[in-house]
Short mmCIF file of C-alpha atoms and ligand atoms in Angstrom, two decimals:
data_model
loop_
_atom_site.label_atom_id
_atom_site.label_comp_id
_atom_site.label_asym_id
_atom_site.label_seq_id
_atom_site.Cartn_x
_atom_site.Cartn_y
_atom_site.Cartn_z
CA UNK R 1 65.50 72.81 70.00
CA UNK R 2 69.13 71.29 70.16
CA UNK R 3 71.07 72.17 73.17
CA UNK R 4 74.01 74.32 71.60
CA UNK R 5 73.59 77.90 70.47
CA UNK R 6 75.51 80.22 68.17
CA UNK R 7 75.97 84.07 68.63
CA UNK R 8 77.89 85.83 65.80
CA UNK R 9 79.15 89.19 67.02
CA UNK R 10 81.34 92.16 65.63
CA UNK R 11 84.21 93.56 67.30
CA UNK R 12 84.27 96.85 65.30
CA UNK R 13 87.13 98.09 63.27
CA UNK R 14 89.19 100.09 65.86
CA UNK R 15 90.69 97.46 68.02
CA UNK R 16 88.89 96.90 71.40
CA UNK R 17 87.23 100.26 71.55
CA UNK R 18 84.43 99.88 69.04
CA UNK R 19 82.83 96.76 70.36
CA UNK R 20 79.23 97.07 71.58
CA UNK R 21 78.33 96.35 75.22
CA UNK R 22 76.04 93.29 73.96
CA UNK R 23 78.91 91.89 71.74
CA UNK R 24 81.22 92.13 74.69
CA UNK R 25 78.58 90.44 77.14
CA UNK R 26 77.88 87.62 74.54
CA UNK R 27 81.71 86.94 74.36
CA UNK R 28 82.52 86.88 78.03
CA UNK R 29 79.36 84.58 78.69
CA UNK R 30 80.25 81.93 75.98
CA UNK R 31 81.26 78.48 76.82
CA UNK R 32 83.38 78.67 73.59
CA UNK R 33 84.55 81.57 71.44
CA UNK R 34 85.69 81.17 67.99
CA UNK R 35 87.49 84.24 66.11
CA UNK R 36 89.28 85.00 62.96
CA UNK R 37 90.64 88.08 64.51
CA UNK R 38 93.53 88.70 62.13
CA UNK R 39 94.92 91.06 64.62
CA UNK R 40 97.13 89.57 67.20
CA UNK R 41 96.18 92.19 69.78
CA UNK R 42 92.65 91.69 69.19
CA UNK R 43 92.97 87.90 69.71
CA UNK R 44 94.90 88.48 72.96
CA UNK R 45 92.13 90.85 74.24
CA UNK R 46 89.50 88.17 73.28
CA UNK R 47 91.39 85.52 75.21
CA UNK R 48 91.58 87.85 78.29
CA UNK R 49 87.66 88.25 77.99
CA UNK R 50 87.15 84.52 77.57
CA UNK R 51 90.03 82.14 77.97
CA UNK R 52 88.34 79.52 75.51
CA UNK R 53 89.00 81.75 72.66
CA UNK R 54 90.39 79.75 69.88
CA UNK R 55 91.65 81.49 66.66
CA UNK R 56 90.87 79.99 63.33
CA UNK R 57 93.47 82.00 61.68
CA UNK R 58 95.61 79.01 61.00
CA UNK R 59 92.70 78.11 58.34
CA UNK R 60 94.02 80.72 56.27
CA UNK R 61 96.64 79.02 54.03
CA UNK R 62 98.64 80.90 51.27
CA UNK R 63 97.65 79.84 47.86
CA UNK R 64 94.32 78.32 48.91
CA UNK R 65 91.06 79.24 47.14
CA UNK R 66 89.40 81.83 49.47
CA UNK R 67 86.03 79.85 49.14
CA UNK R 68 87.46 76.60 50.67
CA UNK R 69 88.91 78.64 53.62
CA UNK R 70 85.45 79.95 54.24
CA UNK R 71 84.02 76.52 54.19
CA UNK R 72 86.53 75.24 56.69
CA UNK R 73 85.79 78.05 58.98
CA UNK R 74 81.97 77.43 58.57
CA UNK R 75 82.73 73.85 59.50
CA UNK R 76 84.72 74.41 62.57
CA UNK R 77 82.01 76.81 63.98
CA UNK R 78 79.22 74.38 63.29
CA UNK R 79 81.49 71.55 64.81
CA UNK R 80 81.62 73.62 68.02
CA UNK R 81 77.84 74.43 68.29
CA UNK R 82 77.06 70.68 67.76
CA UNK R 83 79.19 69.78 70.84
CA UNK R 84 76.66 71.89 72.67
CA UNK R 85 76.84 75.14 74.94
CA UNK R 86 76.86 78.64 74.03
CA UNK R 87 79.34 79.24 71.17
CA UNK R 88 80.22 82.91 70.09
CA UNK R 89 81.67 83.56 66.67
CA UNK R 90 83.71 87.05 66.88
CA UNK R 91 84.65 88.72 63.68
CA UNK R 92 86.13 92.26 63.15
CA UNK R 93 83.86 95.12 61.98
CA UNK R 94 80.38 94.11 61.30
CA UNK R 95 79.94 90.32 61.20
CA UNK R 96 77.33 90.30 58.71
CA UNK R 97 79.16 92.69 56.11
CA UNK R 98 80.94 90.63 53.53
CA UNK R 99 81.33 87.59 55.65
CA UNK R 100 80.45 84.35 54.01
CA UNK R 101 81.10 82.05 57.02
CA UNK R 102 78.97 84.13 59.40
CA UNK R 103 75.82 84.11 57.40
CA UNK R 104 76.42 80.25 56.41
CA UNK R 105 77.06 78.98 59.99
CA UNK R 106 73.80 80.88 61.09
CA UNK R 107 71.75 79.47 58.48
CA UNK R 108 73.17 75.91 58.79
CA UNK R 109 73.01 76.08 62.64
CA UNK R 110 69.28 76.94 62.33
CA UNK R 111 68.57 74.23 59.81
CA UNK R 112 69.99 71.73 62.44
CA UNK R 113 67.66 73.13 64.99
CA UNK R 114 70.08 75.31 67.04
CA UNK R 115 69.34 78.83 68.27
CA UNK R 116 71.29 81.12 66.32
CA UNK R 117 71.44 85.02 66.14
CA UNK R 118 73.91 87.77 64.87
CA UNK R 119 74.55 91.02 66.63
CA UNK R 120 75.41 94.15 64.55
CA UNK R 121 78.89 95.85 64.85
CA UNK R 122 80.80 98.71 63.54
CA UNK R 123 81.76 98.26 60.02
CA UNK R 124 84.26 99.96 57.94
CA UNK R 125 81.62 101.51 56.13
CA UNK R 126 80.37 103.08 59.41
CA UNK R 127 83.82 104.31 60.06
CA UNK R 128 84.10 105.75 56.49
CA UNK R 129 80.95 107.93 56.79
CA UNK R 130 82.22 109.50 60.04
CA UNK R 131 85.94 110.06 58.63
CA UNK R 132 85.03 111.15 55.20
CA UNK R 133 82.27 113.29 56.64
CA UNK R 134 79.82 111.95 54.21
CA UNK R 135 76.11 111.99 54.73
CA UNK R 136 73.88 109.94 52.25
CA UNK R 137 71.07 112.39 52.66
CA UNK R 138 72.91 114.26 49.77
CA UNK R 139 72.31 111.97 47.09
CA UNK R 140 72.48 108.56 48.44
CA UNK R 141 75.27 105.91 48.52
CA UNK R 142 75.77 102.75 46.64
CA UNK R 143 77.91 99.97 48.08
CA UNK R 144 79.15 97.00 46.52
CA UNK R 145 81.85 94.29 46.61
CA UNK R 146 84.22 95.18 43.88
CA UNK R 147 84.15 91.79 42.04
CA UNK R 148 80.44 91.55 42.18
CA UNK R 149 80.16 95.01 40.87
CA UNK R 150 82.34 94.28 37.81
CA UNK R 151 81.24 90.73 37.13
CA UNK R 152 77.42 91.43 37.11
CA UNK R 153 77.73 95.11 35.77
CA UNK R 154 75.70 96.33 38.66
CA UNK R 155 73.45 99.16 37.49
CA UNK R 156 74.39 102.12 39.46
CA UNK R 157 73.98 106.13 39.30
CA UNK R 158 77.54 107.84 39.20
CA UNK R 159 75.70 111.12 40.42
CA UNK R 160 75.33 109.23 43.88
CA UNK R 161 78.46 108.29 45.95
CA UNK R 162 79.91 104.66 45.22
CA UNK R 163 81.49 102.53 47.79
CA UNK R 164 83.76 99.72 46.50
CA UNK R 165 84.78 97.02 49.04
CA UNK R 166 87.47 94.62 48.46
CA UNK R 167 88.70 96.73 45.29
CA UNK R 168 92.25 95.54 45.95
CA UNK R 169 91.19 92.01 45.31
CA UNK R 170 89.61 92.17 42.07
CA UNK R 171 90.10 89.16 40.07
CA UNK R 172 91.78 87.57 42.88
CA UNK R 173 90.12 84.17 43.92
CA UNK R 174 93.31 82.78 45.98
CA UNK R 175 94.46 83.88 49.33
CA UNK R 176 97.78 85.58 48.73
CA UNK R 177 100.37 87.79 50.21
CA UNK R 178 99.86 90.25 47.62
CA UNK R 179 98.60 93.66 48.73
CA UNK R 180 96.70 93.97 45.32
CA UNK R 181 96.06 92.64 41.98
CA UNK R 182 97.62 95.09 39.49
CA UNK R 183 95.63 93.45 36.45
CA UNK R 184 92.37 93.64 38.36
CA UNK R 185 93.02 97.26 39.38
CA UNK R 186 93.70 98.24 35.78
CA UNK R 187 90.36 96.60 34.71
CA UNK R 188 88.48 98.33 37.43
CA UNK R 189 90.08 101.78 36.59
CA UNK R 190 89.18 101.15 32.84
CA UNK R 191 85.50 100.26 33.73
CA UNK R 192 85.01 103.29 36.02
CA UNK R 193 86.47 105.51 33.30
CA UNK R 194 83.23 104.88 31.39
CA UNK R 195 81.40 106.76 33.77
CA UNK R 196 83.87 109.23 35.42
CA UNK R 197 86.46 111.57 33.94
CA UNK R 198 90.23 110.52 34.37
CA UNK R 199 90.68 113.40 36.70
CA UNK R 200 87.69 112.62 39.15
CA UNK R 201 89.08 112.67 42.58
CA UNK R 202 88.44 109.21 44.30
CA UNK R 203 89.38 108.41 47.88
CA UNK R 204 91.34 105.47 49.00
CA UNK R 205 90.37 104.81 52.55
CA UNK R 206 91.57 102.90 55.57
CA UNK R 207 89.78 103.18 58.90
CA UNK R 208 92.05 103.44 62.04
CA UNK R 209 92.70 100.01 63.64
CA UNK R 210 93.96 101.20 67.04
CA UNK R 211 92.74 103.60 69.30
CA UNK R 212 95.36 106.34 68.98
CA UNK R 213 95.96 105.87 65.21
CA UNK R 214 94.55 108.25 62.55
CA UNK R 215 92.45 106.96 59.42
CA UNK R 216 94.27 107.29 56.03
CA UNK R 217 92.25 109.12 53.25
CA UNK R 218 94.25 109.40 50.11
CA UNK R 219 92.59 111.29 47.19
CA UNK R 220 94.00 110.57 43.80
CA UNK R 221 92.47 111.03 40.32
CA UNK R 222 90.96 107.95 39.20
CA UNK R 223 93.57 107.48 36.49
CA UNK R 224 96.19 107.45 39.01
CA UNK R 225 94.40 104.87 41.28
CA UNK R 226 96.89 102.13 40.42
CA UNK R 227 99.71 104.22 42.11
CA UNK R 228 98.15 104.93 45.37
CA UNK R 229 99.22 103.25 48.53
CA UNK R 230 96.84 100.37 48.96
CA UNK R 231 96.47 97.60 51.40
CA UNK R 232 94.25 94.38 51.81
CA UNK R 233 91.91 96.64 53.93
CA UNK R 234 91.45 99.69 51.65
CA UNK R 235 88.04 100.67 50.61
CA UNK R 236 87.34 102.89 47.57
CA UNK R 237 85.09 105.80 47.94
CA UNK R 238 84.05 107.36 44.66
CA UNK R 239 82.33 110.96 45.13
CA UNK R 240 79.31 111.81 42.91
CA UNK R 241 79.93 112.84 39.51
CA UNK R 242 77.25 115.17 37.97
CA UNK R 243 74.16 116.65 39.44
CA UNK R 244 70.84 114.95 39.31
CA UNK R 245 67.95 116.94 38.16
CA UNK R 246 64.50 116.80 40.11
CA UNK R 247 61.80 115.33 38.09
CA UNK R 248 59.02 117.94 37.99
CA UNK R 249 56.18 115.36 37.53
CA UNK R 250 57.22 113.70 40.80
CA UNK R 251 57.47 117.11 42.56
CA UNK R 252 53.89 117.75 41.37
CA UNK R 253 52.63 114.44 42.40
CA UNK R 254 54.23 114.85 45.78
CA UNK R 255 52.92 118.44 46.20
CA UNK R 256 56.24 119.83 46.55
CA UNK R 257 56.65 122.09 43.55
C1 LIG N 1 85.88 90.61 54.12
S1 LIG N 1 85.61 92.33 54.18
C2 LIG N 1 85.22 92.65 55.84
C3 LIG N 1 84.16 93.73 56.23
C4 LIG N 1 83.97 93.82 57.83
N1 LIG N 1 83.06 92.73 58.08
C5 LIG N 1 83.36 95.15 58.09
O1 LIG N 1 82.22 95.19 58.61
O2 LIG N 1 83.91 96.21 57.76
C6 LIG N 1 86.95 93.23 53.98
C7 LIG N 1 87.06 94.47 53.15
O3 LIG N 1 86.51 95.27 54.27
C8 LIG N 1 87.03 96.67 54.06
N2 LIG N 1 87.78 96.95 55.43
C9 LIG N 1 88.27 96.20 56.27
N3 LIG N 1 88.94 96.73 57.25
C10 LIG N 1 89.01 98.15 56.75
C11 LIG N 1 89.63 99.37 57.25
N4 LIG N 1 90.17 99.09 58.44
N5 LIG N 1 89.41 100.48 56.38
C12 LIG N 1 88.63 100.54 55.40
N6 LIG N 1 88.16 99.41 54.87
C13 LIG N 1 88.39 98.18 55.49
C14 LIG N 1 87.96 96.53 52.87
O4 LIG N 1 87.25 96.98 51.61
C15 LIG N 1 88.30 94.94 52.93
O5 LIG N 1 88.64 94.71 51.74
#
C-alpha cells in the first residue's frame, strides 16, 4: 500500500452545524485538507479546524466547461495524495451525491494503491425530506439529475414523488454566472407537462445554508415554474400526481388480500 491516503467527507448543507463527528475528526487529523467550499464562512471554519486547508475554488473559471473544472479538481486531489500523508477532501452536502471529482479521485487513488474512503454527509435531499415533511413510505420517491432525466428519458412514475437536482442548469455545460438557463427550463416544463397538468403544484426548494436561516419552499403551478425565484442551489420537488392502484394478484401472492 502506498503511503498517502484519501478521505472524502461531506460538511452538510447548513454551514458548520450539519457536519458529522467522524467527518470533523477526519478534517482535524488530516495532514492536508482540500475543499471546494463555495461559501467563504465554511472555508474559514475549515481553516480554523485545520490550517492546512486549501480552497480549490479558484479552479472554477467563468465560461469554462464544467467537466474540465471537475478534471482539474480531481488532479489536484490526487497530486496531494501522491505527496504522502493523510489527505482530506471536504465538500458541502454529501460528498458522494452528484460530485464527479470525489468518486473519480477515490477510484483513481485506489487504482494507484492508496487507501481511500468516503464518509457520508447530510445532502440537500436529506434536508428536503425534513423541510417538506415528505416520507417516502407514502409512494416512494424518484431522484434524478435534471439533464440526465431529460436526455436519457428516464422511466419514472408520476404517481410517486419526483426530485430533480440541478434543474436550473438544464442544457448548460459551461460554468456561468447565470442563475438558470431560460431555454432549458422551458424544455423541462414542456417535458413534464406530458405527465402532469399545467396547474400541478411543484416546489422550488432551497435548504437553509446558515444555522439561523429558514429554508425556502416556493410552491408554483408547473406552468409557472420559469417565473419562480430560482438560484443555482434550487432543487425541484414534484409531488405525486394520480393514485396508484394495488395489484390484487400481488396482494393474493403476499397473503395480504
Ligand atoms: C453539484 S450538486 C451537489 C449536491 C450535494 N453534494 C448534496 O449532497 O446535496 C448541486 C445541486 O444540489 C442541490 N442543492 C445544493 N444545495 C442546495 C440547497 N441549499 N438547497 C436545495 N438544493 C441544493 C441543487 O439541486 C444543486 O443544483
